[in-house]
mmCIF file of C-alpha atoms in Angstrom:
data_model
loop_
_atom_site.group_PDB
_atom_site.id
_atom_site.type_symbol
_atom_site.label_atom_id
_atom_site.label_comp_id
_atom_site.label_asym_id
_atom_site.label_seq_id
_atom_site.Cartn_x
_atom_site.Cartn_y
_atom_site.Cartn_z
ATOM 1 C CA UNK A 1 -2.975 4.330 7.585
ATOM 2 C CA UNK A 2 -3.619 6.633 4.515
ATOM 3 C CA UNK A 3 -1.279 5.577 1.655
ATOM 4 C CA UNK A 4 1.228 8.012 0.476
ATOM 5 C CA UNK A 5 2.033 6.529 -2.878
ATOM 6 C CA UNK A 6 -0.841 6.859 -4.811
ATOM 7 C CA UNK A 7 -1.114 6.767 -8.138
ATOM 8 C CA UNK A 8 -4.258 8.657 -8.311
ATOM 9 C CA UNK A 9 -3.185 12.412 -6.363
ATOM 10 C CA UNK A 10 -3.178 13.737 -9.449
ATOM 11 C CA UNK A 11 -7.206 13.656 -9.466
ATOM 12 C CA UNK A 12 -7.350 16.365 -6.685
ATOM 13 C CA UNK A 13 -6.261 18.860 -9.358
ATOM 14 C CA UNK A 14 -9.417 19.834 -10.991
ATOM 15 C CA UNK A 15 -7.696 23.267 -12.039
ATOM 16 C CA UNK A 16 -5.097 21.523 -13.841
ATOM 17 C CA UNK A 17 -7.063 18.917 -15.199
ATOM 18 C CA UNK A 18 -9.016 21.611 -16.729
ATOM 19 C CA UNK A 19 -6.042 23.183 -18.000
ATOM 20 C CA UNK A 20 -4.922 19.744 -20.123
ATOM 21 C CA UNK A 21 -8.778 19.359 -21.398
ATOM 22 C CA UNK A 22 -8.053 22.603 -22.929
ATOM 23 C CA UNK A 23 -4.740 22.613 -24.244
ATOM 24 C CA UNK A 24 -3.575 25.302 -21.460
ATOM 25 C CA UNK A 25 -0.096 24.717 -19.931
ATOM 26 C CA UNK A 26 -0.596 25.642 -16.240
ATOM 27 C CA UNK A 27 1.506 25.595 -13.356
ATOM 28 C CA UNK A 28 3.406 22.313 -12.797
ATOM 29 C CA UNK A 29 1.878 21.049 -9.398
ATOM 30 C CA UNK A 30 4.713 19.240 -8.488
ATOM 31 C CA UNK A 31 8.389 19.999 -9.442
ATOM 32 C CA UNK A 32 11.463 17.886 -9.356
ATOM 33 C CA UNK A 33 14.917 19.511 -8.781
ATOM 34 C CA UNK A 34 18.099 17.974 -9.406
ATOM 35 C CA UNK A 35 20.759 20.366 -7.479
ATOM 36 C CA UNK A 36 23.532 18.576 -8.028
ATOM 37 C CA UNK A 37 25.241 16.257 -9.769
ATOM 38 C CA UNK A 38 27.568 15.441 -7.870
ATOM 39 C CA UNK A 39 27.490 12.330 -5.340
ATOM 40 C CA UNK A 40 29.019 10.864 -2.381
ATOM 41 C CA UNK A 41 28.115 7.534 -3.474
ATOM 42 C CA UNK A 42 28.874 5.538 -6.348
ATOM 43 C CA UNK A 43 25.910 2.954 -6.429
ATOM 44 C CA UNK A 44 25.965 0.002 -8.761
ATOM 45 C CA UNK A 45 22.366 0.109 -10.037
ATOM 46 C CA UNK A 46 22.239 3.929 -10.336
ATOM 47 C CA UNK A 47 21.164 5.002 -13.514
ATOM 48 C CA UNK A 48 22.762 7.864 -13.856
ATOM 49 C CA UNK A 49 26.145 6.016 -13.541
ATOM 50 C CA UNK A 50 25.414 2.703 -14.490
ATOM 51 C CA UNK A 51 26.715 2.255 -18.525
ATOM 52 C CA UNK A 52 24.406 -0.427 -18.913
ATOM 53 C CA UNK A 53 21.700 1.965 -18.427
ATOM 54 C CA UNK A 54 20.472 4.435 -20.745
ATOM 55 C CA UNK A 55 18.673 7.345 -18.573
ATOM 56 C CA UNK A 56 20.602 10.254 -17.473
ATOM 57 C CA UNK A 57 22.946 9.727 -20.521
ATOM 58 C CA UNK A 58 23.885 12.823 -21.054
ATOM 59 C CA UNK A 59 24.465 13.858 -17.815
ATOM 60 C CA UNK A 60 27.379 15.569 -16.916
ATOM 61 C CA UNK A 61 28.518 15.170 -12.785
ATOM 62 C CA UNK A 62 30.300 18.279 -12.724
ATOM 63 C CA UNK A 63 27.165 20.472 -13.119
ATOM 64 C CA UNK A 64 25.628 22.299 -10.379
ATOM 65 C CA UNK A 65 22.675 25.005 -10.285
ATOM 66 C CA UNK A 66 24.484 28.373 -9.029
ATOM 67 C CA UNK A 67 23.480 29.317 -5.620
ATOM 68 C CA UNK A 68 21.428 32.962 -7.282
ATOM 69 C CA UNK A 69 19.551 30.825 -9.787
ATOM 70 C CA UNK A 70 18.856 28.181 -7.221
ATOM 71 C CA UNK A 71 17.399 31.099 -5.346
ATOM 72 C CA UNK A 72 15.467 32.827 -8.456
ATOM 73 C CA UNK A 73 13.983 29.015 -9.303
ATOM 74 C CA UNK A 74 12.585 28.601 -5.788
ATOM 75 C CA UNK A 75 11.400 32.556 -6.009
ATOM 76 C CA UNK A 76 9.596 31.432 -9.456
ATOM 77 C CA UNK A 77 7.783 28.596 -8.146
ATOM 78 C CA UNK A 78 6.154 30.342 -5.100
ATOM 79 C CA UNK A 79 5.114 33.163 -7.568
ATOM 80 C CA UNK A 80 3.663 30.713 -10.162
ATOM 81 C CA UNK A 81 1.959 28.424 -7.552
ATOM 82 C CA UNK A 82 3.395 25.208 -7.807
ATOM 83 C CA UNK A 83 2.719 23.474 -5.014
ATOM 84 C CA UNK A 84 5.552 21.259 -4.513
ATOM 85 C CA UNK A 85 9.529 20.589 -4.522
ATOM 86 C CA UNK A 86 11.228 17.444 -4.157
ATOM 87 C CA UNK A 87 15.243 17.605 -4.491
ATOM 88 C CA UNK A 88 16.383 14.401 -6.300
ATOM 89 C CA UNK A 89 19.628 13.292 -8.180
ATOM 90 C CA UNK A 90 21.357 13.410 -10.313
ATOM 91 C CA UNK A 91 23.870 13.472 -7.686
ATOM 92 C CA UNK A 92 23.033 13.595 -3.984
ATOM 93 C CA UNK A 93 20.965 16.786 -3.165
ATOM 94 C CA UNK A 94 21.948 17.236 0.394
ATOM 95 C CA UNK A 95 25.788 18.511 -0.827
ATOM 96 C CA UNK A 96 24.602 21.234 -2.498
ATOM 97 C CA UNK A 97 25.516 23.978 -0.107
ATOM 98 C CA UNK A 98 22.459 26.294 -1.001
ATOM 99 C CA UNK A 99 19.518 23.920 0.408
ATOM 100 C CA UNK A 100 18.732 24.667 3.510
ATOM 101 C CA UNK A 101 18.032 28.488 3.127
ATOM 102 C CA UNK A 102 16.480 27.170 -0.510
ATOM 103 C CA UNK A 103 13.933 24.960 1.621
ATOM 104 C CA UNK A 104 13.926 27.189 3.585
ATOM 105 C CA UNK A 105 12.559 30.448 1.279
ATOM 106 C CA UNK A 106 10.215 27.701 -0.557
ATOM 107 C CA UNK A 107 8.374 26.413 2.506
ATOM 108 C CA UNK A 108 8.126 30.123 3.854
ATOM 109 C CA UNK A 109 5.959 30.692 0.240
ATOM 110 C CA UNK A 110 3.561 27.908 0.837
ATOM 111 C CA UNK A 111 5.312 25.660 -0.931
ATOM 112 C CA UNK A 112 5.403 21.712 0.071
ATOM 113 C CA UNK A 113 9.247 20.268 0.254
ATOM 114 C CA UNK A 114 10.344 16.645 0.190
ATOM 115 C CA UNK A 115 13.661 14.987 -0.455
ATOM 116 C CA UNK A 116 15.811 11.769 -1.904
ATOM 117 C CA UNK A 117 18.419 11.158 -0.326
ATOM 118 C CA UNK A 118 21.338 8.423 0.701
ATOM 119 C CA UNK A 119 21.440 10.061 4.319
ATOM 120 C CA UNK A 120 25.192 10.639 4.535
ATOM 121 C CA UNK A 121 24.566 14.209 4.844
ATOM 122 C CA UNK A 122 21.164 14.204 6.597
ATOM 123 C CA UNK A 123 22.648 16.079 9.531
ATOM 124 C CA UNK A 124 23.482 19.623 10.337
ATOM 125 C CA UNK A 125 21.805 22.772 8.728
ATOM 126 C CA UNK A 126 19.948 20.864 6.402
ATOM 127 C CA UNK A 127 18.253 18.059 8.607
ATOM 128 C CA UNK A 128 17.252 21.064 10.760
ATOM 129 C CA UNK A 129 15.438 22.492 7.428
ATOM 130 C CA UNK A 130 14.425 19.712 6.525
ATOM 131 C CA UNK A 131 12.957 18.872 9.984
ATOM 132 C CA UNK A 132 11.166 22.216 9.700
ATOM 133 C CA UNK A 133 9.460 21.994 6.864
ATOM 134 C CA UNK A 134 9.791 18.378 4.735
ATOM 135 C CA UNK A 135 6.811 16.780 4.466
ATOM 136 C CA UNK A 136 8.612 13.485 3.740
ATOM 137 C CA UNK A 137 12.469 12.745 3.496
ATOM 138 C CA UNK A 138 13.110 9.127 1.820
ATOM 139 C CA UNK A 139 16.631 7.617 2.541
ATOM 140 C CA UNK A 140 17.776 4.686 0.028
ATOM 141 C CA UNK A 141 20.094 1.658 1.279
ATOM 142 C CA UNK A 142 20.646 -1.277 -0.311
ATOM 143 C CA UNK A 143 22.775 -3.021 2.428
ATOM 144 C CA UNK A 144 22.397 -4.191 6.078
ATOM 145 C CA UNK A 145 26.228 -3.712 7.507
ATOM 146 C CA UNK A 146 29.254 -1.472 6.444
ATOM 147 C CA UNK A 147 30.900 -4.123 4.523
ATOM 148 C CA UNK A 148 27.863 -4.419 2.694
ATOM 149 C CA UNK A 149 27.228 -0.965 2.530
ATOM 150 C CA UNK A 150 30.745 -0.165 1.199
ATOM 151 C CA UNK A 151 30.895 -2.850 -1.337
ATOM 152 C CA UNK A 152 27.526 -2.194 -3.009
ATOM 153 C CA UNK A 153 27.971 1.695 -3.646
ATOM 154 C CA UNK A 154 31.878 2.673 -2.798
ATOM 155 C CA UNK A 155 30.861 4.245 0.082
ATOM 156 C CA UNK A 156 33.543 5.337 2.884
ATOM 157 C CA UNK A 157 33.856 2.883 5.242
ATOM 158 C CA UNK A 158 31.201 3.157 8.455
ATOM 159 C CA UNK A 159 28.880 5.065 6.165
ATOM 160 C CA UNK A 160 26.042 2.775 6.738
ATOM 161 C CA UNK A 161 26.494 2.859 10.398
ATOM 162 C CA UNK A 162 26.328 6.973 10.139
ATOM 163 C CA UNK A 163 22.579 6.511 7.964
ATOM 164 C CA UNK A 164 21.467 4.771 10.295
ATOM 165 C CA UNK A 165 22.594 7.257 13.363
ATOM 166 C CA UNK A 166 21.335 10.041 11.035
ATOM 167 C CA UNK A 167 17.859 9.127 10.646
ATOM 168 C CA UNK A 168 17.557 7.741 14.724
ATOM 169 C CA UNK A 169 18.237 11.781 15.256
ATOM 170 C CA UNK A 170 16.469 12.831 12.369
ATOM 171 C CA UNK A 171 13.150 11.542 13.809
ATOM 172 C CA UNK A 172 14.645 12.028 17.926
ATOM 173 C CA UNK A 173 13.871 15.891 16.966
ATOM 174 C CA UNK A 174 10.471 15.577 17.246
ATOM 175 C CA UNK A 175 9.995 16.934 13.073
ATOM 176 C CA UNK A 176 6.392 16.104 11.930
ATOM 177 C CA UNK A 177 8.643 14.782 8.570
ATOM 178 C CA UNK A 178 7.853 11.302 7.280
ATOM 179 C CA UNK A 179 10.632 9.535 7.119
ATOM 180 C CA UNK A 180 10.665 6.606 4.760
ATOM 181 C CA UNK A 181 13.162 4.078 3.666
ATOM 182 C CA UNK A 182 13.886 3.002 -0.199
ATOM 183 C CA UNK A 183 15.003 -0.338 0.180
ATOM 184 C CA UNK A 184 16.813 -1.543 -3.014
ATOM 185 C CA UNK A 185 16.697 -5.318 -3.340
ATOM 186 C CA UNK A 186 19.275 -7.318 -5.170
ATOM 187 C CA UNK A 187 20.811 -10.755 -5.308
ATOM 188 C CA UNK A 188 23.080 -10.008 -2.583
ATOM 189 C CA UNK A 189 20.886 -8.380 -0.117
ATOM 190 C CA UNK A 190 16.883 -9.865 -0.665
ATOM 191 C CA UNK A 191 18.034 -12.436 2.224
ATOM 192 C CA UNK A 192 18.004 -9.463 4.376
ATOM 193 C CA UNK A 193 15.239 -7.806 3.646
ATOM 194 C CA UNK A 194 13.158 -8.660 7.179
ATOM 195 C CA UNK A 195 16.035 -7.780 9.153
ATOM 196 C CA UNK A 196 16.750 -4.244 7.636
ATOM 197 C CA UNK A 197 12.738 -3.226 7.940
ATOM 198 C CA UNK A 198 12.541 -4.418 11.219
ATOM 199 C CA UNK A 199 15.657 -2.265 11.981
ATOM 200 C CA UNK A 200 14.470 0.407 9.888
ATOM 201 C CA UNK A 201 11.177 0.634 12.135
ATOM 202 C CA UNK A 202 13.342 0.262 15.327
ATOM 203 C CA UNK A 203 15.188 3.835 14.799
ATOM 204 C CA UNK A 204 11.648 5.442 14.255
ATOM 205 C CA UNK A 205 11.013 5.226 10.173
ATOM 206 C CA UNK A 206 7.810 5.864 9.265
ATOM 207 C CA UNK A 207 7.543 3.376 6.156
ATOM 208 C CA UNK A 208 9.747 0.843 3.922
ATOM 209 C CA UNK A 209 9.521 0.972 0.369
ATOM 210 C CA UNK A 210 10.558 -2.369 -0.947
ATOM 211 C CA UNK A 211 11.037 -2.223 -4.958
ATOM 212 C CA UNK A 212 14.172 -4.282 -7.194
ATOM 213 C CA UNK A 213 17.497 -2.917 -8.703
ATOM 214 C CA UNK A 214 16.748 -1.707 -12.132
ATOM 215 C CA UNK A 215 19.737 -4.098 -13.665
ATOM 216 C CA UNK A 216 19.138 -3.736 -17.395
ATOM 217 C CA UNK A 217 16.825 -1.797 -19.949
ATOM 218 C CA UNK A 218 15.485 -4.858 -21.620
ATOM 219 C CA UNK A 219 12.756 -5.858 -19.641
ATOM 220 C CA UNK A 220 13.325 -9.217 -20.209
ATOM 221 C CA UNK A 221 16.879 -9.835 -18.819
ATOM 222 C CA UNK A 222 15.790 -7.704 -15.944
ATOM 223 C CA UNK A 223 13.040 -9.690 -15.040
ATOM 224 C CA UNK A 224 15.213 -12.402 -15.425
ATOM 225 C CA UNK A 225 17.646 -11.254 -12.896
ATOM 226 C CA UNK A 226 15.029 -10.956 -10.225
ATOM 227 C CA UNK A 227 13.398 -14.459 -11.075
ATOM 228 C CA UNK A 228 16.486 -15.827 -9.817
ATOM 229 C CA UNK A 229 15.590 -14.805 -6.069
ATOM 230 C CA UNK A 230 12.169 -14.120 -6.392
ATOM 231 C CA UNK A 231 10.725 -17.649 -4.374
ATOM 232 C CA UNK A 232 13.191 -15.657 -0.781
ATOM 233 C CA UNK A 233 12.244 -12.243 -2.051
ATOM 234 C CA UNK A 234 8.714 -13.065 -1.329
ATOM 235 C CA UNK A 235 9.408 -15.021 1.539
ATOM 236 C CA UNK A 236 11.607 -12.427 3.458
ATOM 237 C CA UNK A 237 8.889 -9.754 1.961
ATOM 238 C CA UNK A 238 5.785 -11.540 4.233
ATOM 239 C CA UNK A 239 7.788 -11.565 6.909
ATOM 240 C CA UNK A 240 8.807 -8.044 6.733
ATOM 241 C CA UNK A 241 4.985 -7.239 6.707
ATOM 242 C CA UNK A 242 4.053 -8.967 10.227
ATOM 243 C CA UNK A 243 6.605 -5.406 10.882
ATOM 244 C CA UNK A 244 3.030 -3.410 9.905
ATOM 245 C CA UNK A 245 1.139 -1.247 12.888
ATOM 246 C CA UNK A 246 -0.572 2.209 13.122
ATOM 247 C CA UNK A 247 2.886 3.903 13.116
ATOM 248 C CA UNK A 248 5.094 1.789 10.270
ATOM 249 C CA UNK A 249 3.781 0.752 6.603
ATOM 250 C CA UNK A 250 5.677 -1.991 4.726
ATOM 251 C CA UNK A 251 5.076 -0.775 1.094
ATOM 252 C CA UNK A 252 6.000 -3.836 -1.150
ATOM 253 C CA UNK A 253 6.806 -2.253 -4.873
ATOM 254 C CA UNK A 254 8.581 -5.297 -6.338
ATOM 255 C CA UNK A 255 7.005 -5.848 -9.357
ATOM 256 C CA UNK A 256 7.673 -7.671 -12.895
ATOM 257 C CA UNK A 257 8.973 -4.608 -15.759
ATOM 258 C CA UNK A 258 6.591 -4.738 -17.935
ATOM 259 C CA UNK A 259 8.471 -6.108 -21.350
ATOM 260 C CA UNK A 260 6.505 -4.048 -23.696
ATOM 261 C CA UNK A 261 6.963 -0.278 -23.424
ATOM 262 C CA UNK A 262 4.618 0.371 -26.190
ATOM 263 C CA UNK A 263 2.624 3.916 -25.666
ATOM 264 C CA UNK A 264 -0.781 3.808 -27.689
ATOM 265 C CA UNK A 265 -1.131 7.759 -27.222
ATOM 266 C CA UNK A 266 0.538 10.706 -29.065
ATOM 267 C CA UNK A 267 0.917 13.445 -25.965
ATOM 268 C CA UNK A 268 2.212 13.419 -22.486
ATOM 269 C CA UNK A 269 -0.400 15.511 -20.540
ATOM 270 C CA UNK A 270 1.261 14.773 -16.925
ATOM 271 C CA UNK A 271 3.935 16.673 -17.817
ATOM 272 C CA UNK A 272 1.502 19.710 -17.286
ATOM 273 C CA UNK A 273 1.309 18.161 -13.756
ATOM 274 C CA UNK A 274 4.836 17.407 -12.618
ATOM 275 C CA UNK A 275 8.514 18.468 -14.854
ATOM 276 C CA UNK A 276 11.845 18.470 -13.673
ATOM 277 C CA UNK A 277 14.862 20.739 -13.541
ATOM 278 C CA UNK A 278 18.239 19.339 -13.940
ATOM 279 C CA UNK A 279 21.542 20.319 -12.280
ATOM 280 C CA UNK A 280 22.442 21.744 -16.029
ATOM 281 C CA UNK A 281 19.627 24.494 -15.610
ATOM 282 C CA UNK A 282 17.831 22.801 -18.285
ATOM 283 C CA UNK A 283 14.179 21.744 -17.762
ATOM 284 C CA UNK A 284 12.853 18.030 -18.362
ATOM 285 C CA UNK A 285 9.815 16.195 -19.111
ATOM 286 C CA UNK A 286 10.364 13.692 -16.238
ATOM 287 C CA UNK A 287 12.552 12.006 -13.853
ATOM 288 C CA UNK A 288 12.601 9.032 -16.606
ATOM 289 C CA UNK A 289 13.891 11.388 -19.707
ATOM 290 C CA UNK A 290 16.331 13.797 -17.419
ATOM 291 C CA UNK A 291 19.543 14.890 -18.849
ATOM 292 C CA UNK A 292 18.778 12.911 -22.395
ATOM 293 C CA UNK A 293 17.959 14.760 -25.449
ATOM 294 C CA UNK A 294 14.929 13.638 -26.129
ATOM 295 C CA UNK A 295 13.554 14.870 -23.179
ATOM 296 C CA UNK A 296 14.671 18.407 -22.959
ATOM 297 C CA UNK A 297 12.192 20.965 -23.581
ATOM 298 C CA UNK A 298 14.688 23.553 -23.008
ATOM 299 C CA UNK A 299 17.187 25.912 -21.126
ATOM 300 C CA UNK A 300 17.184 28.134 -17.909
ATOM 301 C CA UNK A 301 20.116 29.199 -18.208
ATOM 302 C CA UNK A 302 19.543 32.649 -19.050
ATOM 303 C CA UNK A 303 15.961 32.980 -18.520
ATOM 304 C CA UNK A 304 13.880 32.473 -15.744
ATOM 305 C CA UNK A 305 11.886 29.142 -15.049
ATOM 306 C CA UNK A 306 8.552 31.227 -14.791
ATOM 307 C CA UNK A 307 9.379 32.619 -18.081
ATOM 308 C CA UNK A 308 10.017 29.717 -19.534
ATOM 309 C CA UNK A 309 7.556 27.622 -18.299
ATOM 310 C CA UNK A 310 4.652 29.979 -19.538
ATOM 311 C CA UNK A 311 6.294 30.652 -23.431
ATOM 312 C CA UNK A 312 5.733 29.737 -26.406
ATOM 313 C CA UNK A 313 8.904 28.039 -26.470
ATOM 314 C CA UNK A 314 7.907 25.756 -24.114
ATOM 315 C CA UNK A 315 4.127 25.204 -25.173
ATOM 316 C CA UNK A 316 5.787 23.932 -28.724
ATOM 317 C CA UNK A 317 8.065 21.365 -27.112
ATOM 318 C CA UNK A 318 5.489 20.016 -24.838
ATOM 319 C CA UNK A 319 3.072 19.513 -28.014
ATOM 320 C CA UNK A 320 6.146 18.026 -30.420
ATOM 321 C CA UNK A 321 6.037 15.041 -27.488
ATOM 322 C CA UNK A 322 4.769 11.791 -28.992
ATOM 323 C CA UNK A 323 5.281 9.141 -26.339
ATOM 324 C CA UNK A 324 4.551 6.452 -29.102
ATOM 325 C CA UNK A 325 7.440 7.977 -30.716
ATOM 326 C CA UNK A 326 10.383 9.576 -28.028
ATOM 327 C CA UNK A 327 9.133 7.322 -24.402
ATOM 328 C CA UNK A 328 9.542 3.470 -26.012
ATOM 329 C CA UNK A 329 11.289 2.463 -22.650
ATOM 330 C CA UNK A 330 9.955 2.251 -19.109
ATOM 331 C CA UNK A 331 7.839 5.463 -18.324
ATOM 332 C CA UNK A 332 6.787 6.244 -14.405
ATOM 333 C CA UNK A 333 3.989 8.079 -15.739
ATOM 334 C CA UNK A 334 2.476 5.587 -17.995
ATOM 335 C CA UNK A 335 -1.007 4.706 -16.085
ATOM 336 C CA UNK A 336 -1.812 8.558 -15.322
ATOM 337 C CA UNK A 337 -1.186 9.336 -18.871
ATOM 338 C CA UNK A 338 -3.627 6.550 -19.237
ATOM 339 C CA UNK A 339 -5.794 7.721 -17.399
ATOM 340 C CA UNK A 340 -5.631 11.306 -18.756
ATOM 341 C CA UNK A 341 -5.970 10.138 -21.823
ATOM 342 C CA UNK A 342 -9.005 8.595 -21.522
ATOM 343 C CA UNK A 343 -10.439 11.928 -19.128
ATOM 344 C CA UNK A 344 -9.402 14.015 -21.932
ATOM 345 C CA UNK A 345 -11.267 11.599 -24.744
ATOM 346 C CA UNK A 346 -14.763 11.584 -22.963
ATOM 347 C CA UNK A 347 -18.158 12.530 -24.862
ATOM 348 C CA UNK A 348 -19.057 15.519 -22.534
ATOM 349 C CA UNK A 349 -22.821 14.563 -23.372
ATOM 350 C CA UNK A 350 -22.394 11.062 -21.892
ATOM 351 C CA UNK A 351 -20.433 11.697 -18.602
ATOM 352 C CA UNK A 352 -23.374 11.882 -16.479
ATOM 353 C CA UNK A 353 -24.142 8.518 -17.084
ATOM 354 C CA UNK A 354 -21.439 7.155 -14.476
#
């Protein structure tokens, strides 16, 4: 099967690549939107609720983007020719009232949708939209029964029972939609972790995810946490891959945090590829530096995100980034910034020699 993670999509851009060899600031190709901040959920690893971890500090869960500027954001994107939406928390994106006629208005522009979600609310109005047009909808669980369910993120009780109905009729409707599954391992659940993705691939996912709770921001007492259960993680983990065929991927994420968060460059040129929007109409460098204020490049509030995007406003914040200074702490965009980096440091008279 072709893999849908890869690190290296960014390489089909050759416009935008362009763009960053030049110091341009083009289009975002990809754009995250935070709706909400509200949730349904209160999840014990969640970063944006967890006080032992710092992203998302700022964030205030009473915010909400306005149903008109939802509207004008999705208007802007189409016109500037980002290619891209995926709604995100935050909170959980699926309560925010607006998103099926948002999804729908984006994917009627040419615009590619996708969505995070915990699947409560992956019924109704917006699972139809969403079985329209999504190209991928990825539900996160980090139990196998209600009690467990319940327990881990003060969920109502059956909740888990009503995910897993959700995405069964999610995928019964025929939608084209990829449907994958974040599984969230931890020291209560990793025993389980063969049972949920063969149950996962029995209601019709498409793919499993498998990564670890983010439990701390040193790297060390994380990794630490995980080493505990590591020798059954891996064993449940081979076992969950026997699950693999032509029609279900077992995607195994868990991984050692690196401890060192070191960044030996001075600019973050895949921000020109992907930003983010927050529920506080303010715009972001990335999922990891949302609703902090170090990663704010500024506010949409009373100007439109195409306006915004393009300024001069916006071309200074991007170049006052230093990621050796502002990103010492775990960075999803580290190895394509890498790998920009070195694209953007090449001796055009040498490159032929490949």
């Amino acid at each position: 099967m072709m893999e849908v993670y890869s690190q290296l999509k960014f390489l089909r851009f050759r416009d935008r690549l362009d763009a960053v060899a030049e110091g341009r600031v083009p289009a975002p190709v990809h754009v995250r939107i935070k709706p909400i901040n509200r949730c349904n959920h209160d999840c014990w690893y969640c970063a944006y609720r967890n006080s032992n971890l710092h992203l998302g500090e700022d964030m205030d869960e009473k915010d909400t983007i306005p149903t008109p500027k939802l509207f004008e954001i999705a208007d802007d994107i189409v016109a500037m020719g980002v290619k891209a939406v995926t709604f995100s928390g935050g909170g959980e994106p699926l309560l925010h009232k607006a998103l099926p006629e948002t999804i729908d208005r984006l994917a009627q522009g040419g615009v590619s949708v996708a969505t995070l979600t915990n699947g409560v609310n992956l019924k109704g109005r917006v699972a139809e939209a969403l079985a329209r047009h999504a190209t991928w909808v990825r539900v996160s669980i980090d139990a196998w029964d209600n009690e467990s369910y319940t327990a881990s993120r003060s969920a109502r009780p059956g909740d888990f029972d009503r995910v897993m109905d959700n995405m069964r009729a999610f995928k019964a409707s025929g939608t084209k939609c990829v449907l994958g599954v974040s599984l969230i391992i931890d020291q209560v659940n990793h025993t389980h972790v063969a049972e949920l993705a063969a149950r996962f691939k029995e209601l019709g996912a498409d793919h499993v995810k498998l990564a670890g709770a983010v439990t701390a921001n040193d790297a060390a007492e994380h990794n630490a946490y995980h080493e505990r259960f590591a020798a059954e993680t891996a064993r449940q983990i081979a076992q969950a891959q026997h699950l693999a065929d032509d029609r279900f991927q077992v995607l195994n994420h868990v991984h050692r945090m690196a401890e060192s968060f070191d960044k030996p460059y001075h600019s973050c040129p895949f921000v020109r590829f992907l930003t983010v929007i927050g529920a506080d109409q303010t715009v972001y460098l990335c999922q990891d530096k949302a609703y902090t204020q170090s990663g704010k490049l500024g506010s949409i509030k009373d100007r439109s995100f195409k306006d915004f995007w393009f300024s001069d406003d916006n071309k200074r914040a991007l170049e006052a980034v230093d990621p050796s200074v502002h990103c010492r702490h775990h960075c999803v965009a580290h190895g394509k910034n890498l790998a920009l980096v070195d694209y953007m440091s090449q001796d055009l008279g040498h490159t032929v020699f490949v």
